Amino acid sequence: MHLYSSFKTTAVSSAVVIFVLFISLVTHAAVHHASGHGSSSSSHQTIHQGSGHGHSQIKHGGAAAIGEPGKVAETSRNIDLVMTDNRFTPESISVKKGETIRFRIMNKGEFVHEFSIGTAATHEEHQKEMEMMFEHGVLEPDKIHHDRMKMKMPDGRTMEHNDPNSVLIEPGKSAEIFWKFSTEAKLEFACNMPGHYQTGMMGPITIQ
């Protein structure tokens, strides 16, 4: 009887040890998988020479409803835009549905400007986020503090600005965006720096 109890106790202890080891292995694998992906949920076929961003936690209207990131190999043509204080040249853009455009944007103004593709509604929402970036010292009228973009907000998000449909450019610098217009939505290109949209720094995108 004593041998049976001893055997039973040993068997139970072994089972507990095996179960604990199994849980530890599963937990480790899950953590390793999550850390391998980081915060990024997709890869973007875009070139941002003006800002050098990573994956964004705050979204800037980069949804399928306004199109999708374009592939370099599928580029139909280039469109050059110049930004000054507070104006785009040209003031309007015309594209064909399904066309992939390479936007080459130059900031010749004295302030930081943004080139962003979206609807009037997504621009309005994005302006609130840009105001938040100003309040936290990420942006100044003429300077971008890239190191501060990784600051964590109370809800866990960061203020990185790098969605494929939007780019911030400091004075004297340039950037490129590849965008495919696979939508019929009513789109605008705009600068959502605080006050810039309201002073007319936006233009219509006509999709033929």
Tab-separated table of C-alpha atoms in Angstrom:
chain	number	residue	atom	x	y	z
A	1	MET	CA	0.000	0.000	0.000
A	2	HIS	CA	2.849	2.334	0.844
A	3	LEU	CA	4.537	1.580	-2.502
A	4	TYR	CA	1.293	2.306	-4.375
A	5	SER	CA	0.870	5.700	-2.617
A	6	SER	CA	4.476	6.602	-3.334
A	7	PHE	CA	4.069	5.633	-6.985
A	8	LYS	CA	0.828	7.606	-7.252
A	9	THR	CA	2.408	10.711	-5.707
A	10	THR	CA	5.392	10.486	-8.042
A	11	ALA	CA	3.161	10.087	-11.096
A	12	VAL	CA	1.052	13.124	-10.152
A	13	SER	CA	4.165	15.238	-9.555
A	14	SER	CA	5.591	14.218	-12.924
A	15	ALA	CA	2.349	15.134	-14.667
A	16	VAL	CA	2.344	18.559	-13.016
A	17	VAL	CA	5.942	19.180	-14.086
A	18	ILE	CA	5.183	18.161	-17.698
A	19	PHE	CA	2.092	20.402	-17.774
A	20	VAL	CA	4.056	23.411	-16.450
A	21	LEU	CA	6.804	22.831	-19.034
A	22	PHE	CA	4.181	22.640	-21.808
A	23	ILE	CA	2.549	25.924	-20.753
A	24	SER	CA	5.965	27.621	-20.573
A	25	LEU	CA	6.861	26.476	-24.096
A	26	VAL	CA	3.529	27.657	-25.529
A	27	THR	CA	3.838	31.048	-23.807
A	28	HIS	CA	7.401	31.497	-25.018
A	29	ALA	CA	6.411	30.683	-28.595
A	30	ALA	CA	3.519	33.167	-28.488
A	31	VAL	CA	5.714	35.964	-27.113
A	32	HIS	CA	8.427	35.229	-29.670
A	33	HIS	CA	5.858	35.317	-32.501
A	34	ALA	CA	4.417	38.651	-31.342
A	35	SER	CA	7.801	40.298	-30.851
A	36	GLY	CA	8.901	39.135	-34.288
A	37	HIS	CA	6.082	41.133	-35.907
A	38	GLY	CA	6.281	44.268	-33.769
A	39	SER	CA	3.573	46.865	-34.347
A	40	SER	CA	3.590	46.619	-38.134
A	41	SER	CA	0.590	45.019	-39.781
A	42	SER	CA	1.527	45.498	-43.432
A	43	SER	CA	4.395	46.372	-45.737
A	44	HIS	CA	4.182	49.497	-47.875
A	45	GLN	CA	5.536	50.037	-51.428
A	46	THR	CA	6.274	53.689	-50.746
A	47	ILE	CA	9.316	55.960	-50.670
A	48	HIS	CA	9.422	58.740	-48.078
A	49	GLN	CA	12.658	60.643	-48.589
A	50	GLY	CA	11.573	63.646	-46.587
A	51	SER	CA	10.673	62.022	-43.275
A	52	GLY	CA	12.121	58.530	-42.926
A	53	HIS	CA	9.334	56.944	-40.907
A	54	GLY	CA	8.581	53.419	-39.688
A	55	HIS	CA	5.135	51.881	-39.349
A	56	SER	CA	2.516	54.265	-37.995
A	57	GLN	CA	0.337	53.692	-34.958
A	58	ILE	CA	-1.884	56.681	-35.694
A	59	LYS	CA	-3.801	56.264	-38.938
A	60	HIS	CA	-4.057	59.080	-41.452
A	61	GLY	CA	-6.866	57.948	-43.721
A	62	GLY	CA	-4.868	55.155	-45.366
A	63	ALA	CA	-7.890	52.933	-46.038
A	64	ALA	CA	-8.866	50.990	-49.144
A	65	ALA	CA	-11.738	53.468	-49.680
A	66	ILE	CA	-9.253	56.076	-50.911
A	67	GLY	CA	-7.058	53.752	-52.968
A	68	GLU	CA	-3.962	51.748	-52.089
A	69	PRO	CA	-0.164	52.005	-51.994
A	70	GLY	CA	1.219	51.780	-55.515
A	71	LYS	CA	4.000	49.516	-56.752
A	72	VAL	CA	7.008	51.173	-58.370
A	73	ALA	CA	6.904	48.758	-61.315
A	74	GLU	CA	3.278	49.687	-62.065
A	75	THR	CA	3.832	53.453	-62.152
A	76	SER	CA	1.908	55.072	-65.012
A	77	ARG	CA	3.479	58.525	-64.786
A	78	ASN	CA	5.005	61.125	-62.486
A	79	ILE	CA	3.284	64.175	-61.046
A	80	ASP	CA	5.484	66.917	-59.602
A	81	LEU	CA	4.073	69.112	-56.845
A	82	VAL	CA	5.622	72.145	-55.186
A	83	MET	CA	4.532	73.278	-51.731
A	84	THR	CA	4.909	76.867	-50.585
A	85	ASP	CA	3.333	78.805	-47.692
A	86	ASN	CA	0.389	77.829	-47.964
A	87	ARG	CA	-0.171	76.595	-51.506
A	88	PHE	CA	0.209	73.614	-53.815
A	89	THR	CA	1.335	73.938	-57.421
A	90	PRO	CA	-0.484	72.598	-59.369
A	91	GLU	CA	-3.712	73.352	-57.547
A	92	SER	CA	-5.603	70.322	-58.884
A	93	ILE	CA	-4.804	66.803	-60.114
A	94	SER	CA	-6.498	64.584	-62.678
A	95	VAL	CA	-5.915	60.811	-62.781
A	96	LYS	CA	-7.485	57.727	-64.328
A	97	LYS	CA	-9.124	55.036	-62.208
A	98	GLY	CA	-6.646	52.213	-61.634
A	99	GLU	CA	-3.661	54.425	-62.457
A	100	THR	CA	-0.549	54.338	-60.247
A	101	ILE	CA	1.052	57.757	-59.822
A	102	ARG	CA	4.497	58.609	-58.544
A	103	PHE	CA	4.148	61.913	-56.694
A	104	ARG	CA	7.372	63.897	-56.426
A	105	ILE	CA	6.804	66.572	-53.795
A	106	MET	CA	9.122	69.472	-52.975
A	107	ASN	CA	8.704	71.839	-50.036
A	108	LYS	CA	9.928	75.283	-51.101
A	109	GLY	CA	8.207	77.054	-48.220
A	110	GLU	CA	9.594	78.165	-44.877
A	111	PHE	CA	7.352	75.846	-42.835
A	112	VAL	CA	6.750	72.127	-42.493
A	113	HIS	CA	4.051	70.977	-44.900
A	114	GLU	CA	2.197	67.748	-45.517
A	115	PHE	CA	1.052	66.023	-48.677
A	116	SER	CA	-1.888	63.763	-47.839
A	117	ILE	CA	-4.390	61.942	-50.064
A	118	GLY	CA	-7.871	61.468	-48.608
A	119	THR	CA	-11.477	62.582	-48.484
A	120	ALA	CA	-12.691	65.751	-46.787
A	121	ALA	CA	-13.775	63.580	-43.838
A	122	THR	CA	-10.437	61.779	-43.426
A	123	HIS	CA	-8.567	65.084	-43.653
A	124	GLU	CA	-10.784	66.548	-40.935
A	125	GLU	CA	-10.060	63.575	-38.670
A	126	HIS	CA	-6.341	63.714	-39.411
A	127	GLN	CA	-6.196	67.410	-38.508
A	128	LYS	CA	-7.100	66.484	-34.921
A	129	GLU	CA	-4.131	64.102	-34.815
A	130	MET	CA	-1.805	66.750	-36.215
A	131	GLU	CA	-2.940	69.159	-33.509
A	132	MET	CA	-2.086	66.469	-30.958
A	133	MET	CA	1.406	66.165	-32.459
A	134	PHE	CA	1.875	69.927	-32.044
A	135	GLU	CA	0.659	69.823	-28.449
A	136	HIS	CA	3.216	67.121	-27.591
A	137	GLY	CA	6.134	68.886	-29.273
A	138	VAL	CA	6.489	66.414	-32.142
A	139	LEU	CA	5.945	69.203	-34.648
A	140	GLU	CA	7.018	72.822	-34.750
A	141	PRO	CA	6.070	75.246	-37.528
A	142	ASP	CA	9.418	74.688	-39.273
A	143	LYS	CA	10.741	71.453	-37.744
A	144	ILE	CA	9.889	67.764	-37.235
A	145	HIS	CA	11.167	66.021	-34.099
A	146	HIS	CA	11.397	62.450	-35.377
A	147	ASP	CA	12.673	61.126	-32.039
A	148	ARG	CA	9.490	62.256	-30.291
A	149	MET	CA	7.231	60.415	-32.749
A	150	LYS	CA	7.799	57.187	-30.813
A	151	MET	CA	6.372	58.600	-27.581
A	152	LYS	CA	3.592	56.421	-26.185
A	153	MET	CA	0.169	57.975	-25.760
A	154	PRO	CA	-2.133	57.010	-22.840
A	155	ASP	CA	-3.975	54.577	-25.144
A	156	GLY	CA	-0.716	52.894	-26.172
A	157	ARG	CA	-0.448	54.447	-29.641
A	158	THR	CA	2.555	56.397	-30.869
A	159	MET	CA	2.601	59.567	-32.975
A	160	GLU	CA	4.617	58.222	-35.864
A	161	HIS	CA	3.540	59.784	-39.173
A	162	ASN	CA	4.231	57.348	-41.980
A	163	ASP	CA	1.085	56.071	-43.647
A	164	PRO	CA	1.575	55.440	-47.370
A	165	ASN	CA	-0.912	58.134	-48.417
A	166	SER	CA	0.674	60.905	-46.371
A	167	VAL	CA	4.098	62.464	-45.833
A	168	LEU	CA	5.466	65.365	-43.781
A	169	ILE	CA	8.257	67.398	-45.372
A	170	GLU	CA	10.524	69.968	-43.754
A	171	PRO	CA	11.516	73.187	-45.588
A	172	GLY	CA	13.905	72.569	-48.462
A	173	LYS	CA	13.330	68.812	-48.527
A	174	SER	CA	11.452	66.486	-50.851
A	175	ALA	CA	9.627	63.161	-50.794
A	176	GLU	CA	7.989	60.626	-53.078
A	177	ILE	CA	4.736	58.705	-52.750
A	178	PHE	CA	3.453	55.958	-55.033
A	179	TRP	CA	-0.344	55.722	-54.994
A	180	LYS	CA	-2.852	53.617	-56.944
A	181	PHE	CA	-6.245	55.241	-57.477
A	182	SER	CA	-8.420	52.126	-57.307
A	183	THR	CA	-11.471	54.010	-56.089
A	184	GLU	CA	-14.168	56.387	-57.263
A	185	ALA	CA	-14.300	58.323	-53.995
A	186	LYS	CA	-14.197	62.105	-54.048
A	187	LEU	CA	-10.574	62.737	-53.074
A	188	GLU	CA	-8.453	65.735	-52.152
A	189	PHE	CA	-4.748	66.275	-51.614
A	190	ALA	CA	-4.083	68.501	-48.648
A	191	CYS	CA	-1.755	69.785	-45.975
A	192	ASN	CA	-3.206	69.085	-42.539
A	193	MET	CA	-0.698	71.062	-40.503
A	194	PRO	CA	-2.789	73.139	-38.070
A	195	GLY	CA	-4.493	75.957	-39.970
A	196	HIS	CA	-3.045	75.157	-43.403
A	197	TYR	CA	-6.083	73.353	-44.834
A	198	GLN	CA	-8.326	76.165	-43.615
A	199	THR	CA	-6.218	78.759	-45.467
A	200	GLY	CA	-6.660	76.897	-48.753
A	201	MET	CA	-3.739	74.456	-48.868
A	202	MET	CA	-5.706	71.694	-50.555
A	203	GLY	CA	-6.831	70.717	-54.016
A	204	PRO	CA	-9.236	68.323	-55.739
A	205	ILE	CA	-8.256	65.002	-57.312
A	206	THR	CA	-10.418	64.220	-60.339
A	207	ILE	CA	-10.674	60.493	-61.102
A	208	GLN	CA	-11.673	59.902	-64.716
